[in-house]
């Protein structure tokens, strides 16, 4: 039964690591945009600050999809364990 907890822990840690990487990439992109705005302002262009569009529906669907996949995998593992116990 220890291997099941290892699999679940591994899946959760991978999800956390991937979301941290996504946030780091988003932060880098924001920094690049900020630097570009500063450069354009110094060159004399009128620059309006970039406002990132909020896509709550897309983020919600991604989170829902990940949750469903996780629950389906968990259900499959529980079925396998139940069959081995019988």
PDB file of N, CA, C and O in Angstrom, chain B, residues numbered from 101:
ATOM      1  N   UNK B 101       0.820  -1.195   0.000  1.00  0.00           N
ATOM      2  CA  UNK B 101       0.000   0.000   0.000  1.00  0.00           C
ATOM      3  C   UNK B 101       0.864   1.259   0.000  1.00  0.00           C
ATOM      4  O   UNK B 101       0.374   2.341  -0.323  1.00  0.00           O
ATOM      5  N   UNK B 102       2.128   1.132   0.354  1.00  0.00           N
ATOM      6  CA  UNK B 102       3.000   2.300   0.367  1.00  0.00           C
ATOM      7  C   UNK B 102       3.230   2.870  -1.014  1.00  0.00           C
ATOM      8  O   UNK B 102       3.439   4.073  -1.174  1.00  0.00           O
ATOM      9  N   UNK B 103       3.191   2.002  -2.016  1.00  0.00           N
ATOM     10  CA  UNK B 103       3.423   2.473  -3.381  1.00  0.00           C
ATOM     11  C   UNK B 103       2.294   3.372  -3.857  1.00  0.00           C
ATOM     12  O   UNK B 103       2.515   4.266  -4.674  1.00  0.00           O
ATOM     13  N   UNK B 104       1.061   3.137  -3.343  1.00  0.00           N
ATOM     14  CA  UNK B 104      -0.069   3.980  -3.737  1.00  0.00           C
ATOM     15  C   UNK B 104       0.129   5.404  -3.225  1.00  0.00           C
ATOM     16  O   UNK B 104      -0.091   6.369  -3.957  1.00  0.00           O
ATOM     17  N   UNK B 105       0.541   5.527  -1.975  1.00  0.00           N
ATOM     18  CA  UNK B 105       0.772   6.873  -1.437  1.00  0.00           C
ATOM     19  C   UNK B 105       1.933   7.546  -2.155  1.00  0.00           C
ATOM     20  O   UNK B 105       1.927   8.764  -2.334  1.00  0.00           O
ATOM     21  N   UNK B 106       2.938   6.759  -2.573  1.00  0.00           N
ATOM     22  CA  UNK B 106       4.047   7.324  -3.345  1.00  0.00           C
ATOM     23  C   UNK B 106       3.567   7.871  -4.679  1.00  0.00           C
ATOM     24  O   UNK B 106       3.988   8.949  -5.099  1.00  0.00           O
ATOM     25  N   UNK B 107       2.682   7.128  -5.351  1.00  0.00           N
ATOM     26  CA  UNK B 107       2.151   7.573  -6.649  1.00  0.00           C
ATOM     27  C   UNK B 107       1.338   8.851  -6.480  1.00  0.00           C
ATOM     28  O   UNK B 107       1.485   9.793  -7.259  1.00  0.00           O
ATOM     29  N   UNK B 108       0.482   8.882  -5.462  1.00  0.00           N
ATOM     30  CA  UNK B 108      -0.360  10.064  -5.232  1.00  0.00           C
ATOM     31  C   UNK B 108       0.506  11.267  -4.867  1.00  0.00           C
ATOM     32  O   UNK B 108       0.285  12.366  -5.377  1.00  0.00           O
ATOM     33  N   UNK B 109       1.483  11.070  -3.994  1.00  0.00           N
ATOM     34  CA  UNK B 109       2.375  12.159  -3.602  1.00  0.00           C
ATOM     35  C   UNK B 109       3.150  12.681  -4.796  1.00  0.00           C
ATOM     36  O   UNK B 109       3.318  13.890  -4.950  1.00  0.00           O
ATOM     37  N   UNK B 110       3.625  11.777  -5.643  1.00  0.00           N
ATOM     38  CA  UNK B 110       4.370  12.177  -6.837  1.00  0.00           C
ATOM     39  C   UNK B 110       3.494  12.991  -7.783  1.00  0.00           C
ATOM     40  O   UNK B 110       3.940  14.001  -8.329  1.00  0.00           O
ATOM     41  N   UNK B 111       2.248  12.555  -7.979  1.00  0.00           N
ATOM     42  CA  UNK B 111       1.335  13.279  -8.877  1.00  0.00           C
ATOM     43  C   UNK B 111       1.039  14.676  -8.348  1.00  0.00           C
ATOM     44  O   UNK B 111       1.010  15.639  -9.114  1.00  0.00           O
ATOM     45  N   UNK B 112       0.820  14.788  -7.052  1.00  0.00           N
ATOM     46  CA  UNK B 112       0.536  16.098  -6.454  1.00  0.00           C
ATOM     47  C   UNK B 112       1.751  17.010  -6.559  1.00  0.00           C
ATOM     48  O   UNK B 112       1.610  18.185  -6.895  1.00  0.00           O
ATOM     49  N   UNK B 113       2.955  16.480  -6.273  1.00  0.00           N
ATOM     50  CA  UNK B 113       4.156  17.322  -6.335  1.00  0.00           C
ATOM     51  C   UNK B 113       4.444  17.769  -7.761  1.00  0.00           C
ATOM     52  O   UNK B 113       4.900  18.893  -7.971  1.00  0.00           O
ATOM     53  N   UNK B 114       4.185  16.911  -8.749  1.00  0.00           N
ATOM     54  CA  UNK B 114       4.386  17.322 -10.146  1.00  0.00           C
ATOM     55  C   UNK B 114       3.443  18.452 -10.522  1.00  0.00           C
ATOM     56  O   UNK B 114       3.837  19.385 -11.221  1.00  0.00           O
ATOM     57  N   UNK B 115       2.200  18.375 -10.064  1.00  0.00           N
ATOM     58  CA  UNK B 115       1.222  19.422 -10.352  1.00  0.00           C
ATOM     59  C   UNK B 115       1.658  20.740  -9.714  1.00  0.00           C
ATOM     60  O   UNK B 115       1.541  21.795 -10.336  1.00  0.00           O
ATOM     61  N   UNK B 116       2.156  20.689  -8.486  1.00  0.00           N
ATOM     62  CA  UNK B 116       2.611  21.895  -7.794  1.00  0.00           C
ATOM     63  C   UNK B 116       3.814  22.487  -8.511  1.00  0.00           C
ATOM     64  O   UNK B 116       3.887  23.702  -8.697  1.00  0.00           O
ATOM     65  N   UNK B 117       4.767  21.633  -8.920  1.00  0.00           N
ATOM     66  CA  UNK B 117       5.964  22.119  -9.609  1.00  0.00           C
ATOM     67  C   UNK B 117       5.598  22.758 -10.939  1.00  0.00           C
ATOM     68  O   UNK B 117       6.140  23.806 -11.289  1.00  0.00           O
ATOM     69  N   UNK B 118       4.676  22.137 -11.693  1.00  0.00           N
ATOM     70  CA  UNK B 118       4.312  22.701 -12.993  1.00  0.00           C
ATOM     71  C   UNK B 118       3.609  24.043 -12.827  1.00  0.00           C
ATOM     72  O   UNK B 118       3.817  24.951 -13.632  1.00  0.00           O
ATOM     73  N   UNK B 119       2.777  24.183 -11.790  1.00  0.00           N
ATOM     74  CA  UNK B 119       2.107  25.473 -11.593  1.00  0.00           C
ATOM     75  C   UNK B 119       3.108  26.537 -11.149  1.00  0.00           C
ATOM     76  O   UNK B 119       2.948  27.707 -11.497  1.00  0.00           O
ATOM     77  N   UNK B 120       4.143  26.154 -10.383  1.00  0.00           N
ATOM     78  CA  UNK B 120       5.181  27.119 -10.004  1.00  0.00           C
ATOM     79  C   UNK B 120       5.962  27.569 -11.232  1.00  0.00           C
ATOM     80  O   UNK B 120       6.304  28.746 -11.354  1.00  0.00           O
ATOM     81  N   UNK B 121       6.246  26.635 -12.146  1.00  0.00           N
ATOM     82  CA  UNK B 121       6.953  26.997 -13.376  1.00  0.00           C
ATOM     83  C   UNK B 121       6.114  27.948 -14.218  1.00  0.00           C
ATOM     84  O   UNK B 121       6.640  28.906 -14.786  1.00  0.00           O
ATOM     85  N   UNK B 122       4.805  27.686 -14.302  1.00  0.00           N
ATOM     86  CA  UNK B 122       3.919  28.561 -15.074  1.00  0.00           C
ATOM     87  C   UNK B 122       3.911  29.966 -14.487  1.00  0.00           C
ATOM     88  O   UNK B 122       3.959  30.949 -15.227  1.00  0.00           O
ATOM     89  N   UNK B 123       3.850  30.066 -13.162  1.00  0.00           N
ATOM     90  CA  UNK B 123       3.860  31.391 -12.528  1.00  0.00           C
ATOM     91  C   UNK B 123       5.184  32.104 -12.759  1.00  0.00           C
ATOM     92  O   UNK B 123       5.205  33.317 -12.969  1.00  0.00           O
ATOM     93  N   UNK B 124       6.300  31.356 -12.720  1.00  0.00           N
ATOM     94  CA  UNK B 124       7.606  31.969 -12.963  1.00  0.00           C
ATOM     95  C   UNK B 124       7.700  32.500 -14.390  1.00  0.00           C
ATOM     96  O   UNK B 124       8.238  33.584 -14.617  1.00  0.00           O
ATOM     97  N   UNK B 125       7.178  31.741 -15.350  1.00  0.00           N
ATOM     98  CA  UNK B 125       7.195  32.187 -16.749  1.00  0.00           C
ATOM     99  C   UNK B 125       6.323  33.429 -16.918  1.00  0.00           C
ATOM    100  O   UNK B 125       6.710  34.363 -17.620  1.00  0.00           O
ATOM    101  N   UNK B 126       5.153  33.448 -16.283  1.00  0.00           N
ATOM    102  CA  UNK B 126       4.283  34.622 -16.361  1.00  0.00           C
ATOM    103  C   UNK B 126       4.978  35.846 -15.775  1.00  0.00           C
ATOM    104  O   UNK B 126       4.876  36.942 -16.326  1.00  0.00           O
ATOM    105  N   UNK B 127       5.684  35.664 -14.661  1.00  0.00           N
ATOM    106  CA  UNK B 127       6.397  36.777 -14.028  1.00  0.00           C
ATOM    107  C   UNK B 127       7.504  37.290 -14.943  1.00  0.00           C
ATOM    108  O   UNK B 127       7.701  38.500 -15.054  1.00  0.00           O
ATOM    109  N   UNK B 128       8.227  36.387 -15.597  1.00  0.00           N
ATOM    110  CA  UNK B 128       9.275  36.806 -16.533  1.00  0.00           C
ATOM    111  C   UNK B 128       8.681  37.583 -17.698  1.00  0.00           C
ATOM    112  O   UNK B 128       9.249  38.588 -18.124  1.00  0.00           O
ATOM    113  N   UNK B 129       7.550  37.132 -18.215  1.00  0.00           N
ATOM    114  CA  UNK B 129       6.901  37.834 -19.327  1.00  0.00           C
ATOM    115  C   UNK B 129       6.464  39.233 -18.916  1.00  0.00           C
ATOM    116  O   UNK B 129       6.604  40.177 -19.694  1.00  0.00           O
ATOM    117  N   UNK B 130       5.935  39.377 -17.703  1.00  0.00           N
ATOM    118  CA  UNK B 130       5.537  40.699 -17.219  1.00  0.00           C
ATOM    119  C   UNK B 130       6.750  41.619 -17.107  1.00  0.00           C
ATOM    120  O   UNK B 130       6.676  42.800 -17.449  1.00  0.00           O
ATOM    121  N   UNK B 131       7.861  41.073 -16.629  1.00  0.00           N
ATOM    122  CA  UNK B 131       9.086  41.875 -16.498  1.00  0.00           C
ATOM    123  C   UNK B 131       9.587  42.323 -17.866  1.00  0.00           C
ATOM    124  O   UNK B 131      10.019  43.465 -18.020  1.00  0.00           O
ATOM    125  N   UNK B 132       9.535  41.446 -18.853  1.00  0.00           N
ATOM    126  CA  UNK B 132       9.961  41.800 -20.216  1.00  0.00           C
ATOM    127  C   UNK B 132       9.073  42.908 -20.775  1.00  0.00           C
ATOM    128  O   UNK B 132       9.574  43.859 -21.375  1.00  0.00           O
ATOM    129  N   UNK B 133       7.763  42.792 -20.582  1.00  0.00           N
ATOM    130  CA  UNK B 133       6.846  43.833 -21.057  1.00  0.00           C
ATOM    131  C   UNK B 133       7.124  45.169 -20.379  1.00  0.00           C
ATOM    132  O   UNK B 133       7.083  46.216 -21.026  1.00  0.00           O
ATOM    133  N   UNK B 134       7.403  45.139 -19.092  1.00  0.00           N
ATOM    134  CA  UNK B 134       7.696  46.374 -18.359  1.00  0.00           C
ATOM    135  C   UNK B 134       8.954  47.034 -18.908  1.00  0.00           C
ATOM    136  O   UNK B 134       8.990  48.251 -19.092  1.00  0.00           O
ATOM    137  N   UNK B 135       9.981  46.239 -19.168  1.00  0.00           N
ATOM    138  CA  UNK B 135      11.226  46.783 -19.725  1.00  0.00           C
ATOM    139  C   UNK B 135      10.997  47.371 -21.113  1.00  0.00           C
ATOM    140  O   UNK B 135      11.538  48.427 -21.441  1.00  0.00           O
ATOM    141  N   UNK B 136      10.193  46.683 -21.930  1.00  0.00           N
ATOM    142  CA  UNK B 136       9.902  47.201 -23.269  1.00  0.00           C
ATOM    143  C   UNK B 136       9.163  48.532 -23.192  1.00  0.00           C
ATOM    144  O   UNK B 136       9.433  49.438 -23.980  1.00  0.00           O
ATOM    145  N   UNK B 137       8.232  48.654 -22.245  1.00  0.00           N
ATOM    146  CA  UNK B 137       7.519  49.917 -22.071  1.00  0.00           C
ATOM    147  C   UNK B 137       8.481  51.039 -21.699  1.00  0.00           C
ATOM    148  O   UNK B 137       8.370  52.150 -22.217  1.00  0.00           O
ATOM    149  N   UNK B 138       9.421  50.755 -20.806  1.00  0.00           N
ATOM    150  CA  UNK B 138      10.398  51.770 -20.389  1.00  0.00           C
ATOM    151  C   UNK B 138      11.252  52.204 -21.573  1.00  0.00           C
ATOM    152  O   UNK B 138      11.498  53.396 -21.761  1.00  0.00           O
ATOM    153  N   UNK B 139      11.702  51.241 -22.371  1.00  0.00           N
ATOM    154  CA  UNK B 139      12.537  51.568 -23.534  1.00  0.00           C
ATOM    155  C   UNK B 139      11.762  52.436 -24.520  1.00  0.00           C
ATOM    156  O   UNK B 139      12.289  53.429 -25.020  1.00  0.00           O
ATOM    157  N   UNK B 140      10.514  52.066 -24.801  1.00  0.00           N
ATOM    158  CA  UNK B 140       9.708  52.847 -25.740  1.00  0.00           C
ATOM    159  C   UNK B 140       9.433  54.250 -25.208  1.00  0.00           C
ATOM    160  O   UNK B 140       9.427  55.209 -25.980  1.00  0.00           O
ATOM    161  N   UNK B 141       9.205  54.385 -23.900  1.00  0.00           N
ATOM    162  CA  UNK B 141       8.997  55.715 -23.317  1.00  0.00           C
ATOM    163  C   UNK B 141      10.257  56.561 -23.462  1.00  0.00           C
ATOM    164  O   UNK B 141      10.178  57.750 -23.768  1.00  0.00           O
ATOM    165  N   UNK B 142      11.416  55.949 -23.242  1.00  0.00           N
ATOM    166  CA  UNK B 142      12.679  56.682 -23.371  1.00  0.00           C
ATOM    167  C   UNK B 142      12.928  57.114 -24.811  1.00  0.00           C
ATOM    168  O   UNK B 142      13.603  58.116 -25.050  1.00  0.00           O
ATOM    169  N   UNK B 143      12.391  56.370 -25.770  1.00  0.00           N
ATOM    170  CA  UNK B 143      12.559  56.723 -27.184  1.00  0.00           C
ATOM    171  C   UNK B 143      11.549  57.788 -27.615  1.00  0.00           C
ATOM    172  O   UNK B 143      11.609  58.272 -28.746  1.00  0.00           O
ATOM    173  N   UNK B 144      10.625  58.155 -26.731  1.00  0.00           N
ATOM    174  CA  UNK B 144       9.690  59.219 -27.043  1.00  0.00           C
ATOM    175  C   UNK B 144       8.313  58.761 -27.465  1.00  0.00           C
ATOM    176  O   UNK B 144       7.473  59.590 -27.816  1.00  0.00           O
ATOM    177  N   UNK B 145       8.058  57.480 -27.441  1.00  0.00           N
ATOM    178  CA  UNK B 145       6.737  56.976 -27.813  1.00  0.00           C
ATOM    179  C   UNK B 145       5.781  57.083 -26.621  1.00  0.00           C
ATOM    180  O   UNK B 145       6.188  56.968 -25.465  1.00  0.00           O
ATOM    181  N   UNK B 146       4.515  57.303 -26.931  1.00  0.00           N
ATOM    182  CA  UNK B 146       3.501  57.312 -25.887  1.00  0.00           C
ATOM    183  C   UNK B 146       3.047  55.867 -25.682  1.00  0.00           C
ATOM    184  O   UNK B 146       2.533  55.232 -26.602  1.00  0.00           O
ATOM    185  N   UNK B 147       3.239  55.367 -24.490  1.00  0.00           N
ATOM    186  CA  UNK B 147       2.948  53.961 -24.206  1.00  0.00           C
ATOM    187  C   UNK B 147       1.920  53.880 -23.086  1.00  0.00           C
ATOM    188  O   UNK B 147       2.077  54.488 -22.028  1.00  0.00           O
ATOM    189  N   UNK B 148       0.872  53.121 -23.344  1.00  0.00           N
ATOM    190  CA  UNK B 148      -0.093  52.839 -22.287  1.00  0.00           C
ATOM    191  C   UNK B 148       0.308  51.524 -21.626  1.00  0.00           C
ATOM    192  O   UNK B 148       0.712  50.585 -22.311  1.00  0.00           O
ATOM    193  N   UNK B 149       0.200  51.453 -20.315  1.00  0.00           N
ATOM    194  CA  UNK B 149       0.612  50.217 -19.642  1.00  0.00           C
ATOM    195  C   UNK B 149      -0.214  49.020 -20.104  1.00  0.00           C
ATOM    196  O   UNK B 149      -1.417  49.119 -20.345  1.00  0.00           O
ATOM    197  N   UNK B 150       0.467  47.903 -20.217  1.00  0.00           N
ATOM    198  CA  UNK B 150      -0.193  46.671 -20.666  1.00  0.00           C
ATOM    199  C   UNK B 150      -1.078  46.146 -19.550  1.00  0.00           C
ATOM    200  O   UNK B 150      -0.642  46.004 -18.408  1.00  0.00           O
ATOM    201  N   UNK B 151      -2.317  45.861 -19.893  1.00  0.00           N
ATOM    202  CA  UNK B 151      -3.238  45.262 -18.930  1.00  0.00           C
ATOM    203  C   UNK B 151      -3.545  43.855 -19.405  1.00  0.00           C
ATOM    204  O   UNK B 151      -4.112  43.648 -20.478  1.00  0.00           O
ATOM    205  N   UNK B 152      -3.164  42.910 -18.597  1.00  0.00           N
ATOM    206  CA  UNK B 152      -3.360  41.505 -18.967  1.00  0.00           C
ATOM    207  C   UNK B 152      -4.844  41.155 -18.903  1.00  0.00           C
ATOM    208  O   UNK B 152      -5.500  41.418 -17.896  1.00  0.00           O
ATOM    209  N   UNK B 153      -5.373  40.566 -19.968  1.00  0.00           N
ATOM    210  CA  UNK B 153      -6.789  40.188 -19.929  1.00  0.00           C
ATOM    211  C   UNK B 153      -7.010  39.060 -18.922  1.00  0.00           C
ATOM    212  O   UNK B 153      -6.203  38.137 -18.805  1.00  0.00           O
ATOM    213  N   UNK B 154      -8.099  39.159 -18.218  1.00  0.00           N
ATOM    214  CA  UNK B 154      -8.400  38.115 -17.239  1.00  0.00           C
ATOM    215  C   UNK B 154      -9.260  37.056 -17.911  1.00  0.00           C
ATOM    216  O   UNK B 154     -10.365  37.326 -18.380  1.00  0.00           O
ATOM    217  N   UNK B 155      -8.732  35.870 -17.942  1.00  0.00           N
ATOM    218  CA  UNK B 155      -9.424  34.750 -18.573  1.00  0.00           C
ATOM    219  C   UNK B 155      -9.782  33.742 -17.487  1.00  0.00           C
ATOM    220  O   UNK B 155      -9.187  32.669 -17.383  1.00  0.00           O
ATOM    221  N   UNK B 156     -10.772  34.120 -16.682  1.00  0.00           N
ATOM    222  CA  UNK B 156     -11.150  33.259 -15.569  1.00  0.00           C
ATOM    223  C   UNK B 156     -11.784  31.961 -16.046  1.00  0.00           C
ATOM    224  O   UNK B 156     -11.603  30.913 -15.427  1.00  0.00           O
ATOM    225  N   UNK B 157     -12.526  32.030 -17.145  1.00  0.00           N
ATOM    226  CA  UNK B 157     -13.188  30.824 -17.649  1.00  0.00           C
ATOM    227  C   UNK B 157     -12.139  29.813 -18.104  1.00  0.00           C
ATOM    228  O   UNK B 157     -12.242  28.628 -17.787  1.00  0.00           O
ATOM    229  N   UNK B 158     -11.134  30.272 -18.844  1.00  0.00           N
ATOM    230  CA  UNK B 158     -10.083  29.371 -19.317  1.00  0.00           C
ATOM    231  C   UNK B 158      -9.309  28.748 -18.169  1.00  0.00           C
ATOM    232  O   UNK B 158      -9.045  27.546 -18.171  1.00  0.00           O
ATOM    233  N   UNK B 159      -8.942  29.573 -17.179  1.00  0.00           N
ATOM    234  CA  UNK B 159      -8.201  29.047 -16.028  1.00  0.00           C
ATOM    235  C   UNK B 159      -9.057  28.067 -15.240  1.00  0.00           C
ATOM    236  O   UNK B 159      -8.563  27.052 -14.749  1.00  0.00           O
ATOM    237  N   UNK B 160     -10.349  28.378 -15.121  1.00  0.00           N
ATOM    238  CA  UNK B 160     -11.252  27.481 -14.403  1.00  0.00           C
ATOM    239  C   UNK B 160     -11.413  26.150 -15.110  1.00  0.00           C
ATOM    240  O   UNK B 160     -11.456  25.099 -14.469  1.00  0.00           O
ATOM    241  N   UNK B 161     -11.504  26.196 -16.443  1.00  0.00           N
ATOM    242  CA  UNK B 161     -11.640  24.951 -17.203  1.00  0.00           C
ATOM    243  C   UNK B 161     -10.380  24.099 -17.104  1.00  0.00           C
ATOM    244  O   UNK B 161     -10.461  22.875 -17.004  1.00  0.00           O
ATOM    245  N   UNK B 162      -9.216  24.744 -17.131  1.00  0.00           N
ATOM    246  CA  UNK B 162      -7.962  23.998 -16.993  1.00  0.00           C
ATOM    247  C   UNK B 162      -7.906  23.325 -15.623  1.00  0.00           C
ATOM    248  O   UNK B 162      -7.553  22.151 -15.514  1.00  0.00           O
ATOM    249  N   UNK B 163      -8.257  24.074 -14.585  1.00  0.00           N
ATOM    250  CA  UNK B 163      -8.249  23.514 -13.234  1.00  0.00           C
ATOM    251  C   UNK B 163      -9.260  22.376 -13.107  1.00  0.00           C
ATOM    252  O   UNK B 163      -8.973  21.350 -12.490  1.00  0.00           O
ATOM    253  N   UNK B 164     -10.437  22.562 -13.690  1.00  0.00           N
ATOM    254  CA  UNK B 164     -11.455  21.514 -13.659  1.00  0.00           C
ATOM    255  C   UNK B 164     -10.969  20.265 -14.389  1.00  0.00           C
ATOM    256  O   UNK B 164     -11.170  19.149 -13.910  1.00  0.00           O
ATOM    257  N   UNK B 165     -10.334  20.446 -15.540  1.00  0.00           N
ATOM    258  CA  UNK B 165      -9.811  19.314 -16.301  1.00  0.00           C
ATOM    259  C   UNK B 165      -8.757  18.548 -15.525  1.00  0.00           C
ATOM    260  O   UNK B 165      -8.771  17.317 -15.494  1.00  0.00           O
ATOM    261  N   UNK B 166      -7.839  19.277 -14.896  1.00  0.00           N
ATOM    262  CA  UNK B 166      -6.794  18.613 -14.096  1.00  0.00           C
ATOM    263  C   UNK B 166      -7.407  17.846 -12.932  1.00  0.00           C
ATOM    264  O   UNK B 166      -6.981  16.734 -12.617  1.00  0.00           O
ATOM    265  N   UNK B 167      -8.399  18.441 -12.301  1.00  0.00           N
ATOM    266  CA  UNK B 167      -9.046  17.786 -11.164  1.00  0.00           C
ATOM    267  C   UNK B 167      -9.758  16.511 -11.605  1.00  0.00           C
ATOM    268  O   UNK B 167      -9.673  15.484 -10.932  1.00  0.00           O
ATOM    269  N   UNK B 168     -10.454  16.576 -12.728  1.00  0.00           N
ATOM    270  CA  UNK B 168     -11.163  15.393 -13.234  1.00  0.00           C
ATOM    271  C   UNK B 168     -10.174  14.288 -13.583  1.00  0.00           C
ATOM    272  O   UNK B 168     -10.405  13.124 -13.254  1.00  0.00           O
ATOM    273  N   UNK B 169      -9.076  14.640 -14.246  1.00  0.00           N
ATOM    274  CA  UNK B 169      -8.060  13.635 -14.589  1.00  0.00           C
ATOM    275  C   UNK B 169      -7.501  12.996 -13.326  1.00  0.00           C
ATOM    276  O   UNK B 169      -7.336  11.778 -13.266  1.00  0.00           O
ATOM    277  N   UNK B 170      -7.209  13.816 -12.315  1.00  0.00           N
ATOM    278  CA  UNK B 170      -6.674  13.300 -11.060  1.00  0.00           C
ATOM    279  C   UNK B 170      -7.669  12.346 -10.400  1.00  0.00           C
ATOM    280  O   UNK B 170      -7.287  11.275  -9.927  1.00  0.00           O
ATOM    281  N   UNK B 171      -8.940  12.733 -10.370  1.00  0.00           N
ATOM    282  CA  UNK B 171      -9.947  11.884  -9.731  1.00  0.00           C
ATOM    283  C   UNK B 171     -10.162  10.580 -10.495  1.00  0.00           C
ATOM    284  O   UNK B 171     -10.365   9.533  -9.881  1.00  0.00           O
ATOM    285  N   UNK B 172     -10.118  10.632 -11.814  1.00  0.00           N
ATOM    286  CA  UNK B 172     -10.265   9.409 -12.613  1.00  0.00           C
ATOM    287  C   UNK B 172      -9.094   8.467 -12.346  1.00  0.00           C
ATOM    288  O   UNK B 172      -9.288   7.264 -12.174  1.00  0.00           O
ATOM    289  N   UNK B 173      -7.880   9.013 -12.311  1.00  0.00           N
ATOM    290  CA  UNK B 173      -6.707   8.174 -12.012  1.00  0.00           C
ATOM    291  C   UNK B 173      -6.813   7.566 -10.618  1.00  0.00           C
ATOM    292  O   UNK B 173      -6.481   6.398 -10.417  1.00  0.00           O
ATOM    293  N   UNK B 174      -7.270   8.352  -9.669  1.00  0.00           N
ATOM    294  CA  UNK B 174      -7.440   7.851  -8.309  1.00  0.00           C
ATOM    295  C   UNK B 174      -8.486   6.740  -8.269  1.00  0.00           C
ATOM    296  O   UNK B 174      -8.301   5.741  -7.574  1.00  0.00           O
ATOM    297  N   UNK B 175      -9.576   6.905  -9.006  1.00  0.00           N
ATOM    298  CA  UNK B 175     -10.617   5.881  -9.073  1.00  0.00           C
ATOM    299  C   UNK B 175     -10.080   4.594  -9.690  1.00  0.00           C
ATOM    300  O   UNK B 175     -10.382   3.502  -9.208  1.00  0.00           O
ATOM    301  N   UNK B 176      -9.289   4.714 -10.748  1.00  0.00           N
ATOM    302  CA  UNK B 176      -8.695   3.534 -11.387  1.00  0.00           C
ATOM    303  C   UNK B 176      -7.774   2.812 -10.413  1.00  0.00           C
ATOM    304  O   UNK B 176      -7.804   1.585 -10.319  1.00  0.00           O
ATOM    305  N   UNK B 177      -6.952   3.572  -9.687  1.00  0.00           N
ATOM    306  CA  UNK B 177      -6.053   2.953  -8.707  1.00  0.00           C
ATOM    307  C   UNK B 177      -6.837   2.237  -7.612  1.00  0.00           C
ATOM    308  O   UNK B 177      -6.471   1.138  -7.195  1.00  0.00           O
ATOM    309  N   UNK B 178      -7.908   2.858  -7.152  1.00  0.00           N
ATOM    310  CA  UNK B 178      -8.718   2.212  -6.121  1.00  0.00           C
ATOM    311  C   UNK B 178      -9.379   0.945  -6.642  1.00  0.00           C
ATOM    312  O   UNK B 178      -9.500  -0.034  -5.905  1.00  0.00           O
ATOM    313  N   UNK B 179      -9.807   0.946  -7.894  1.00  0.00           N
ATOM    314  CA  UNK B 179     -10.389  -0.264  -8.491  1.00  0.00           C
ATOM    315  C   UNK B 179      -9.349  -1.376  -8.589  1.00  0.00           C
ATOM    316  O   UNK B 179      -9.649  -2.539  -8.319  1.00  0.00           O
ATOM    317  N   UNK B 180      -8.132  -1.016  -8.975  1.00  0.00           N
ATOM    318  CA  UNK B 180      -7.059  -2.011  -9.065  1.00  0.00           C
ATOM    319  C   UNK B 180      -6.779  -2.609  -7.695  1.00  0.00           C
ATOM    320  O   UNK B 180      -6.610  -3.821  -7.561  1.00  0.00           O
ATOM    321  N   UNK B 181      -6.730  -1.757  -6.681  1.00  0.00           N
ATOM    322  CA  UNK B 181      -6.481  -2.241  -5.319  1.00  0.00           C
ATOM    323  C   UNK B 181      -7.623  -3.153  -4.867  1.00  0.00           C
ATOM    324  O   UNK B 181      -7.383  -4.196  -4.259  1.00  0.00           O
ATOM    325  N   UNK B 182      -8.859  -2.762  -5.163  1.00  0.00           N
ATOM    326  CA  UNK B 182     -10.007  -3.580  -4.762  1.00  0.00           C
ATOM    327  C   UNK B 182      -9.962  -4.944  -5.443  1.00  0.00           C
ATOM    328  O   UNK B 182     -10.289  -5.956  -4.823  1.00  0.00           O
ATOM    329  N   UNK B 183      -9.561  -4.980  -6.710  1.00  0.00           N
ATOM    330  CA  UNK B 183      -9.476  -6.259  -7.417  1.00  0.00           C
ATOM    331  C   UNK B 183      -8.356  -7.135  -6.859  1.00  0.00           C
ATOM    332  O   UNK B 183      -8.495  -8.357  -6.800  1.00  0.00           O
ATOM    333  N   UNK B 184      -7.246  -6.516  -6.448  1.00  0.00           N
ATOM    334  CA  UNK B 184      -6.143  -7.301  -5.885  1.00  0.00           C
ATOM    335  C   UNK B 184      -6.505  -7.846  -4.511  1.00  0.00           C
ATOM    336  O   UNK B 184      -6.075  -8.939  -4.144  1.00  0.00           O
ATOM    337  N   UNK B 185      -7.287  -7.099  -3.753  1.00  0.00           N
ATOM    338  CA  UNK B 185      -7.689  -7.545  -2.418  1.00  0.00           C
ATOM    339  C   UNK B 185      -8.635  -8.727  -2.518  1.00  0.00           C
ATOM    340  O   UNK B 185      -8.574  -9.647  -1.702  1.00  0.00           O
ATOM    341  N   UNK B 186      -9.516  -8.706  -3.522  1.00  0.00           N
ATOM    342  CA  UNK B 186     -10.463  -9.807  -3.699  1.00  0.00           C
ATOM    343  C   UNK B 186      -9.689 -10.972  -4.172  1.00  0.00           C
ATOM    344  O   UNK B 186     -10.258 -12.040  -4.400  1.00  0.00           O
TER     345      UNK B 186
END
